[in-house]
């Protein structure tokens, strides 16, 4: 039997105090709704229906690449009403799983365990037992322990509200049963809404067995209604990633001060200092050392490389045993070969830096091809932009560039050539030549400094 997932994502989220729809607020660098969609995809759902309402156009624009069926809920009349909007698009012989766009941490394994309990005349609920169940719908069972109904907080008696097993909101069953029950929902309750929870009593009335399962931890079913709750889930998510990294052989100076907003893979004996942020896809080879306060995005870093504190690396390939920083900025398109060095306050962009080459201090190297064992002195810049077009600078192997030089592209510096410090190079330099392009020094005797009038 095929699985179709309905994700409820129509709410405004007024407690977020935001113009953005709640489900678009990011957790670990991506919208909460995307987390839920990816979980549904991991379960190999044949169709994913996302019910939107508040900010629908914005939601559909930001999640446009997920291949889901968008369902509009023009009026937010409750969870039962929301699911009913999606049912016409669901195949009648499918199994249905209802998820929530603001509950981002439920795992595919937890949901699969619930789905495994389903069958004919069965309806499933993911429940959780809480020390403080305030605010949640209570699971009411009979003397034999069979689920009879769900009572919402505002509608429960004192005895019912003493129950600590609560409804997560995540339910599952057969599409034909959902289609039969949903039109029968009423809204005679404190909220005046059509509760999805009322389907439980309908199932029991028809002789169904209501099956339940629980997640390993309650955090899997925690929803986000405020920025405080979002921050709490962020820390839980990041802690889980940190523990996985450490189990794989990485050392973290402080597991509570690392943020992974994408996919981070690490080799053995990697060491990461505090306050580092990784986004996109990042791969760190064996024995890579990352200093404090680094930001790395979409990069591969070869074994034995050292990234000193406060460096930023984006869309770059860093070879083995390189050194970067401190305070370096490695911009997109940078490729560093084995043993290359980019020092403090250096910026690179679209630069291939050859094996063993050094850009030590306060330099900008952009749109450049740098050969092997090149030494680029402090304050050197490649002048790659004329205000309209970009041009390339080529340096052969063994080149020595003196400090405070400007290389005006397009320009080529041949193998083993030397550029004298303070030069502005506007023409090519052949191999083994010395290029000096600066005004002749004059020392004037008897010079009198100006004095204030």
Coordinates of C-alpha atoms in Angstrom, one line a residue:
X1 CA 0.0 0.0 0.0
X2 CA 1.4 3.4 -1.0
X3 CA 2.1 6.1 1.6
X4 CA 0.9 9.7 1.1
X5 CA 1.9 12.4 3.6
X6 CA -0.2 15.5 4.5
X7 CA 1.8 18.3 6.1
X8 CA -0.1 21.1 7.8
X9 CA 1.6 24.4 7.3
X10 CA -1.1 27.0 7.1
X11 CA -0.8 28.8 10.5
X12 CA 0.5 32.3 11.0
X13 CA 2.4 31.8 14.2
X14 CA 1.5 35.0 15.9
X15 CA 3.8 34.4 18.8
X16 CA 6.8 34.4 16.5
X17 CA 6.3 38.2 16.1
X18 CA 7.4 37.9 12.5
X19 CA 6.3 38.8 9.0
X20 CA 7.5 35.5 7.8
X21 CA 5.2 32.4 7.9
X22 CA 6.2 30.3 10.9
X23 CA 7.1 27.2 8.9
X24 CA 9.8 29.2 7.0
X25 CA 11.8 30.1 10.2
X26 CA 15.1 28.3 9.9
X27 CA 16.4 25.4 12.0
X28 CA 20.0 24.5 11.3
X29 CA 20.0 26.8 8.3
X30 CA 16.9 25.6 6.5
X31 CA 13.1 26.2 7.0
X32 CA 11.4 24.0 9.5
X33 CA 9.0 22.9 6.7
X34 CA 11.8 21.7 4.6
X35 CA 13.0 19.4 7.5
X36 CA 9.5 17.9 7.6
X37 CA 9.3 17.4 3.8
X38 CA 12.7 15.7 3.8
X39 CA 11.6 13.4 6.5
X40 CA 8.5 12.4 4.4
X41 CA 10.8 11.9 1.4
X42 CA 13.1 9.7 3.5
X43 CA 10.0 7.5 4.1
X44 CA 9.6 7.2 0.3
X45 CA 6.1 8.8 0.3
X46 CA 4.5 8.5 -3.1
X47 CA 3.0 12.0 -2.7
X48 CA 3.5 14.8 -0.2
X49 CA 0.6 17.3 0.2
X50 CA 1.4 20.6 2.0
X51 CA -1.6 22.6 3.3
X52 CA -0.8 26.3 3.2
X53 CA -2.7 29.4 4.2
X54 CA -1.0 32.4 5.8
X55 CA 1.8 33.6 3.5
X56 CA 1.1 30.8 1.1
X57 CA 2.8 32.5 -1.9
X58 CA 6.0 33.0 0.1
X59 CA 6.0 29.5 1.4
X60 CA 5.6 28.1 -2.1
X61 CA 8.3 30.3 -3.5
X62 CA 10.9 29.4 -0.8
X63 CA 10.1 25.6 -1.0
X64 CA 9.6 25.5 -4.7
X65 CA 12.1 22.7 -5.4
X66 CA 10.6 20.0 -3.2
X67 CA 8.1 18.5 -5.6
X68 CA 5.1 18.6 -3.3
X69 CA 1.4 19.2 -4.0
X70 CA 0.3 22.5 -2.6
X71 CA -3.2 22.7 -1.0
X72 CA -4.8 26.0 -0.1
X73 CA -6.7 26.4 3.2
X74 CA -8.3 29.8 2.8
X75 CA -9.8 29.8 6.3
X76 CA -7.9 28.3 9.2
X77 CA -10.8 26.3 10.8
X78 CA -8.7 23.7 12.6
X79 CA -6.6 20.7 11.9
X80 CA -9.5 18.5 10.8
X81 CA -10.5 21.1 8.3
X82 CA -6.9 21.4 7.0
X83 CA -6.6 17.7 6.4
X84 CA -10.0 17.7 4.7
X85 CA -8.7 20.2 2.1
X86 CA -6.0 17.8 1.0
X87 CA -8.0 14.6 0.9
X88 CA -9.4 15.0 -2.6
X89 CA -5.9 14.7 -4.0
X90 CA -5.1 11.6 -2.0
X91 CA -5.5 8.2 -3.7
X92 CA -8.4 6.3 -2.0
X93 CA -6.3 3.1 -1.4
X94 CA -3.3 4.9 0.1
X95 CA -2.2 5.1 3.7
X96 CA -2.1 8.6 5.1
X97 CA 0.3 10.1 7.6
X98 CA -0.4 13.6 8.9
X99 CA 2.6 15.8 9.9
X100 CA 3.1 19.4 10.9
X101 CA 5.4 22.0 9.3
X102 CA 6.4 23.4 12.7
X103 CA 7.4 20.1 14.2
X104 CA 10.8 19.6 12.6
X105 CA 12.6 17.0 14.6
X106 CA 10.4 13.9 14.2
X107 CA 12.6 11.1 12.7
X108 CA 11.7 8.9 9.8
X109 CA 12.4 5.9 12.1
X110 CA 9.9 7.0 14.6
X111 CA 7.2 7.5 12.0
X112 CA 8.0 4.2 10.3
X113 CA 7.4 2.5 13.6
X114 CA 4.0 4.0 13.8
X115 CA 3.1 3.1 10.2
X116 CA 4.2 -0.5 10.9
X117 CA 1.3 -0.9 13.3
X118 CA -1.4 0.0 10.8
X119 CA -3.7 -2.4 9.0
X120 CA -7.4 -2.9 8.3
X121 CA -9.6 -1.4 11.1
X122 CA -6.6 0.3 12.6
X123 CA -5.9 4.0 13.3
X124 CA -2.6 5.2 14.6
X125 CA -1.5 8.0 16.9
X126 CA 2.0 9.0 17.9
X127 CA 1.8 9.8 21.6
X128 CA 4.2 10.9 24.2
X129 CA 4.3 10.9 28.0
X130 CA 5.2 14.2 29.6
X131 CA 5.9 15.2 33.2
X132 CA 3.9 18.4 32.5
X133 CA 1.2 17.7 29.9
X134 CA -0.3 21.2 30.1
X135 CA -1.6 22.4 26.8
X136 CA -1.7 19.0 25.1
X137 CA -4.7 16.8 24.2
X138 CA -4.8 13.9 26.6
X139 CA -5.1 10.3 25.5
X140 CA -8.0 8.7 27.3
X141 CA -8.0 4.9 27.6
X142 CA -10.5 2.4 29.1
X143 CA -9.8 0.0 31.9
X144 CA -8.3 -2.5 29.4
X145 CA -5.8 0.2 28.2
X146 CA -7.5 0.7 24.8
X147 CA -7.6 4.3 23.5
X148 CA -11.1 5.7 23.5
X149 CA -10.7 9.4 22.6
X150 CA -8.6 12.5 22.9
X151 CA -9.6 15.4 25.1
X152 CA -8.2 18.8 24.4
X153 CA -6.8 20.9 27.3
X154 CA -9.7 23.4 27.2
X155 CA -12.4 20.7 27.1
X156 CA -11.0 18.2 29.7
X157 CA -12.3 17.5 33.2
X158 CA -10.0 17.5 36.2
X159 CA -9.5 13.7 36.0
X160 CA -8.9 13.8 32.3
X161 CA -6.3 16.6 32.6
X162 CA -4.4 14.5 35.1
X163 CA -3.5 12.1 32.3
X164 CA 0.2 12.5 31.3
X165 CA 0.0 10.6 28.0
X166 CA -0.7 13.2 25.3
X167 CA -1.4 13.5 21.6
X168 CA 1.5 14.6 19.5
X169 CA -0.9 15.5 16.7
X170 CA 0.7 13.1 14.3
X171 CA -1.8 10.5 13.2
X172 CA -2.0 7.8 10.5
X173 CA -4.6 5.6 8.9
X174 CA -6.2 4.6 5.6
X175 CA -7.3 7.2 3.2
X176 CA -10.8 5.7 2.8
X177 CA -11.3 6.0 6.5
X178 CA -10.1 9.6 6.6
X179 CA -12.5 10.5 3.7
X180 CA -15.4 8.9 5.6
X181 CA -14.8 10.5 9.0
X182 CA -13.7 14.1 8.1
X183 CA -17.0 15.2 6.7
X184 CA -18.6 14.2 10.0
X185 CA -16.5 16.5 12.2
X186 CA -18.3 19.2 14.2
X187 CA -17.0 22.3 15.9
X188 CA -18.9 22.3 19.1
X189 CA -15.9 22.9 21.3
X190 CA -14.2 25.7 23.2
X191 CA -12.2 26.8 20.1
X192 CA -15.1 26.5 17.6
X193 CA -12.7 24.4 15.3
X194 CA -12.8 21.1 13.5
X195 CA -10.4 19.0 15.5
X196 CA -8.5 16.2 13.8
X197 CA -8.4 14.6 17.3
X198 CA -12.1 13.8 17.1
X199 CA -11.3 11.1 14.5
X200 CA -10.1 8.9 17.4
X201 CA -13.6 8.6 18.9
X202 CA -15.1 8.0 15.4
X203 CA -12.6 5.2 14.9
X204 CA -13.5 3.6 18.2
X205 CA -17.2 3.9 17.5
X206 CA -16.7 1.9 14.3
X207 CA -14.8 -0.8 16.2
X208 CA -11.4 0.2 15.1
X209 CA -8.3 -0.5 17.2
X210 CA -6.4 2.7 17.9
X211 CA -2.7 1.8 17.9
X212 CA -0.1 4.0 19.5
X213 CA 3.7 4.3 19.5
X214 CA 6.1 6.8 21.1
X215 CA 9.3 8.4 20.0
X216 CA 12.6 7.8 21.8
X217 CA 12.5 11.3 23.2
X218 CA 9.8 13.9 23.6
X219 CA 11.8 16.5 21.7
X220 CA 11.0 14.7 18.5
X221 CA 7.4 15.9 18.7
X222 CA 7.9 19.3 20.1
X223 CA 6.4 22.1 18.0
X224 CA 7.6 25.6 17.6
X225 CA 5.3 28.4 18.6
X226 CA 7.8 31.0 19.7
X227 CA 11.4 32.1 19.0
X228 CA 12.4 30.7 22.4
X229 CA 11.1 27.2 21.4
X230 CA 12.9 27.5 18.1
X231 CA 16.2 28.3 19.8
X232 CA 15.7 25.3 22.2
X233 CA 15.2 22.9 19.3
X234 CA 18.2 24.4 17.5
X235 CA 20.4 23.5 20.4
X236 CA 19.0 20.0 20.7
X237 CA 19.6 19.5 16.9
X238 CA 23.1 20.9 17.1
X239 CA 23.9 18.8 20.2
X240 CA 22.9 15.6 18.3
X241 CA 25.2 16.6 15.4
X242 CA 28.0 17.3 17.7
X243 CA 27.7 13.9 19.4
X244 CA 27.7 12.3 16.0
X245 CA 30.9 14.1 15.0
X246 CA 32.7 13.2 18.2
X247 CA 31.6 9.5 17.8
X248 CA 33.2 9.7 14.3
X249 CA 36.6 10.8 15.5
X250 CA 36.4 14.6 15.7
X251 CA 37.3 16.6 18.8
X252 CA 35.2 19.6 19.7
X253 CA 36.4 22.2 22.1
X254 CA 32.8 22.8 23.2
X255 CA 30.0 20.7 21.8
X256 CA 27.5 23.4 22.7
X257 CA 29.4 26.0 20.5
X258 CA 29.3 24.6 17.0
X259 CA 26.6 25.1 14.4
X260 CA 26.2 22.8 11.4
X261 CA 23.7 24.2 8.9
X262 CA 24.0 21.6 6.2
X263 CA 26.2 18.4 6.0
X264 CA 29.6 18.2 7.7
X265 CA 31.8 15.1 7.2
X266 CA 35.0 14.8 9.1
X267 CA 38.0 12.4 9.0
X268 CA 39.8 11.1 12.1
X269 CA 41.5 13.4 14.6
X270 CA 39.9 16.5 13.3
X271 CA 39.8 19.3 16.0
X272 CA 37.3 22.1 15.9
X273 CA 37.6 25.1 18.3
X274 CA 34.6 27.1 19.6
X275 CA 32.1 29.1 17.7
X276 CA 32.6 27.6 14.3
X277 CA 29.8 27.6 11.7
X278 CA 29.5 25.1 8.8
X279 CA 26.9 25.5 6.1
X280 CA 26.2 23.7 2.9
X281 CA 28.4 20.6 2.2
X282 CA 31.7 20.7 4.0
X283 CA 34.3 17.9 4.1
X284 CA 37.3 18.0 6.5
X285 CA 40.1 15.5 6.0
X286 CA 42.1 13.7 8.7
X287 CA 43.9 15.8 11.2
X288 CA 42.4 19.1 10.0
X289 CA 42.6 21.8 12.7
X290 CA 39.9 24.5 12.7
X291 CA 40.6 27.6 14.9
X292 CA 37.9 29.5 16.8
X293 CA 35.2 31.6 15.1
X294 CA 35.7 30.2 11.6
X295 CA 32.8 30.1 9.1
X296 CA 33.1 27.5 6.4
X297 CA 30.6 26.9 3.6
X298 CA 30.5 24.4 0.7
X299 CA 34.2 23.5 0.9
X300 CA 36.5 20.6 1.0
X301 CA 39.6 20.8 3.2
X302 CA 42.4 18.3 2.7
X303 CA 44.1 16.3 5.5
X304 CA 46.5 18.1 7.8
X305 CA 45.4 21.6 6.9
X306 CA 45.3 24.2 9.6
X307 CA 42.7 27.0 9.5
X308 CA 43.6 29.7 12.0
X309 CA 40.9 31.6 13.9
X310 CA 38.4 34.0 12.4
X311 CA 38.8 32.8 8.9
X312 CA 35.9 32.6 6.3
X313 CA 35.9 30.0 3.5
X314 CA 33.2 29.8 0.9
X315 CA 32.9 27.5 -2.2
X316 CA 36.5 26.6 -2.2
X317 CA 38.8 23.5 -2.5
X318 CA 41.7 23.4 0.0
X319 CA 44.4 20.9 -0.5
X320 CA 46.4 18.9 2.0
X321 CA 48.7 20.5 4.6
X322 CA 47.7 24.0 3.7
X323 CA 47.6 26.9 6.2
X324 CA 44.9 29.6 6.2
X325 CA 44.5 32.7 8.4
X326 CA 44.1 34.0 10.9
X327 CA 41.5 36.5 9.6
X328 CA 41.6 35.2 6.0
X329 CA 38.7 35.3 3.6
X330 CA 38.7 32.6 1.0
X331 CA 36.0 33.4 -1.6
X332 CA 34.2 31.3 -4.2
X333 CA 36.4 29.6 -6.8
X334 CA 39.6 29.5 -4.8
X335 CA 41.6 26.3 -5.2
X336 CA 44.7 25.8 -3.0
X337 CA 47.1 23.0 -3.8
X338 CA 49.1 21.0 -1.3
X339 CA 51.1 23.0 1.1
X340 CA 49.9 26.4 0.0
X341 CA 49.5 29.2 2.5
X342 CA 47.2 32.2 2.8
X343 CA 48.0 34.4 5.7
X344 CA 46.4 37.0 7.9
X345 CA 44.0 39.5 6.4
X346 CA 44.4 38.0 2.9
X347 CA 41.4 37.7 0.5
X348 CA 41.3 35.4 -2.5
X349 CA 38.6 34.9 -5.1
X350 CA 38.6 32.6 -8.2
X351 CA 42.3 32.0 -7.6
X352 CA 44.3 28.8 -8.2
X353 CA 47.2 28.9 -5.8
X354 CA 49.9 26.3 -6.6
X355 CA 51.7 23.8 -4.5
X356 CA 53.8 25.4 -1.8
X357 CA 52.9 29.0 -2.7
X358 CA 52.5 31.7 -0.1
X359 CA 50.3 34.8 0.1
X360 CA 51.3 35.9 3.6
X361 CA 49.8 39.2 4.6
X362 CA 47.2 41.9 3.7
X363 CA 46.9 40.9 0.1
X364 CA 44.1 40.4 -2.5
X365 CA 44.5 37.7 -5.1
X366 CA 41.5 37.5 -7.5
X367 CA 41.0 35.9 -10.9
X368 CA 44.5 34.6 -10.7
X369 CA 46.6 31.5 -11.7
X370 CA 49.5 31.2 -9.3
X371 CA 52.2 28.5 -10.0
X372 CA 54.2 26.5 -7.5
X373 CA 56.4 28.0 -4.8
X374 CA 55.4 31.5 -5.5
X375 CA 56.0 34.1 -2.8
X376 CA 53.6 37.0 -2.8
X377 CA 54.6 39.8 -0.4
X378 CA 52.4 41.8 1.9
X379 CA 50.0 44.3 0.5
X380 CA 50.1 42.9 -3.1
X381 CA 46.9 43.1 -5.1
X382 CA 45.8 41.8 -8.4
X383 CA 43.9 44.7 -10.2
X384 CA 41.4 42.4 -11.9
X385 CA 38.5 44.8 -12.6
X386 CA 38.3 47.8 -14.8
X387 CA 34.8 48.8 -13.7
X388 CA 33.2 46.6 -16.4
X389 CA 35.1 43.5 -17.1
X390 CA 37.3 41.0 -15.1
X391 CA 40.8 40.1 -16.2
X392 CA 43.2 37.4 -15.2
X393 CA 46.7 37.5 -13.6
X394 CA 49.0 34.6 -14.3
X395 CA 52.1 34.0 -12.2
X396 CA 54.5 31.2 -13.2
X397 CA 56.3 28.9 -10.7
X398 CA 59.0 30.4 -8.5
X399 CA 57.8 33.9 -8.9
X400 CA 58.7 36.4 -6.2
X401 CA 56.4 39.4 -5.8
X402 CA 57.7 42.2 -3.5
X403 CA 55.5 43.9 -1.0
X404 CA 53.0 46.6 -1.8
X405 CA 52.9 45.7 -5.5
X406 CA 49.9 46.1 -7.9
X407 CA 49.5 43.7 -10.8
X408 CA 47.2 45.3 -13.3
X409 CA 45.5 42.5 -15.2
X410 CA 45.6 41.1 -17.8
X411 CA 49.2 40.4 -17.1
X412 CA 51.6 37.4 -17.0
X413 CA 54.6 37.0 -14.8
X414 CA 57.0 34.3 -16.1
X415 CA 58.6 31.5 -14.1
X416 CA 61.2 32.7 -11.5
X417 CA 60.6 36.4 -12.3
X418 CA 60.9 39.0 -9.6
X419 CA 58.7 42.0 -9.1
X420 CA 60.3 44.7 -7.0
X421 CA 58.5 46.0 -3.9
X422 CA 56.1 48.9 -4.6
X423 CA 55.8 48.2 -8.3
X424 CA 52.8 48.8 -10.4
X425 CA 53.0 46.1 -13.2
X426 CA 51.0 46.9 -16.3
X427 CA 52.9 44.7 -18.8
X428 CA 54.0 41.1 -18.9
X429 CA 57.3 40.1 -17.2
X430 CA 59.3 37.3 -18.9
X431 CA 60.8 34.4 -17.1
X432 CA 63.8 35.2 -14.8
X433 CA 63.4 39.0 -15.3
X434 CA 63.4 41.6 -12.6
X435 CA 60.5 44.1 -13.0
X436 CA 60.8 47.5 -11.3
X437 CA 57.9 49.9 -11.9
X438 CA 58.1 52.8 -9.4
X439 CA 59.2 56.4 -9.2
X440 CA 62.9 57.0 -8.7
X441 CA 63.8 58.0 -5.2
X442 CA 65.1 61.5 -4.5
X443 CA 66.6 62.6 -1.2
X444 CA 66.4 66.4 -0.8
X445 CA 68.8 68.2 1.5
X446 CA 67.7 71.1 3.6
X447 CA 64.0 70.1 3.5
X448 CA 61.9 72.2 5.8
X449 CA 58.7 70.8 7.2
X450 CA 55.6 73.1 6.9
X451 CA 54.7 74.9 10.1
X452 CA 51.4 76.1 11.3
X453 CA 50.6 79.7 10.6

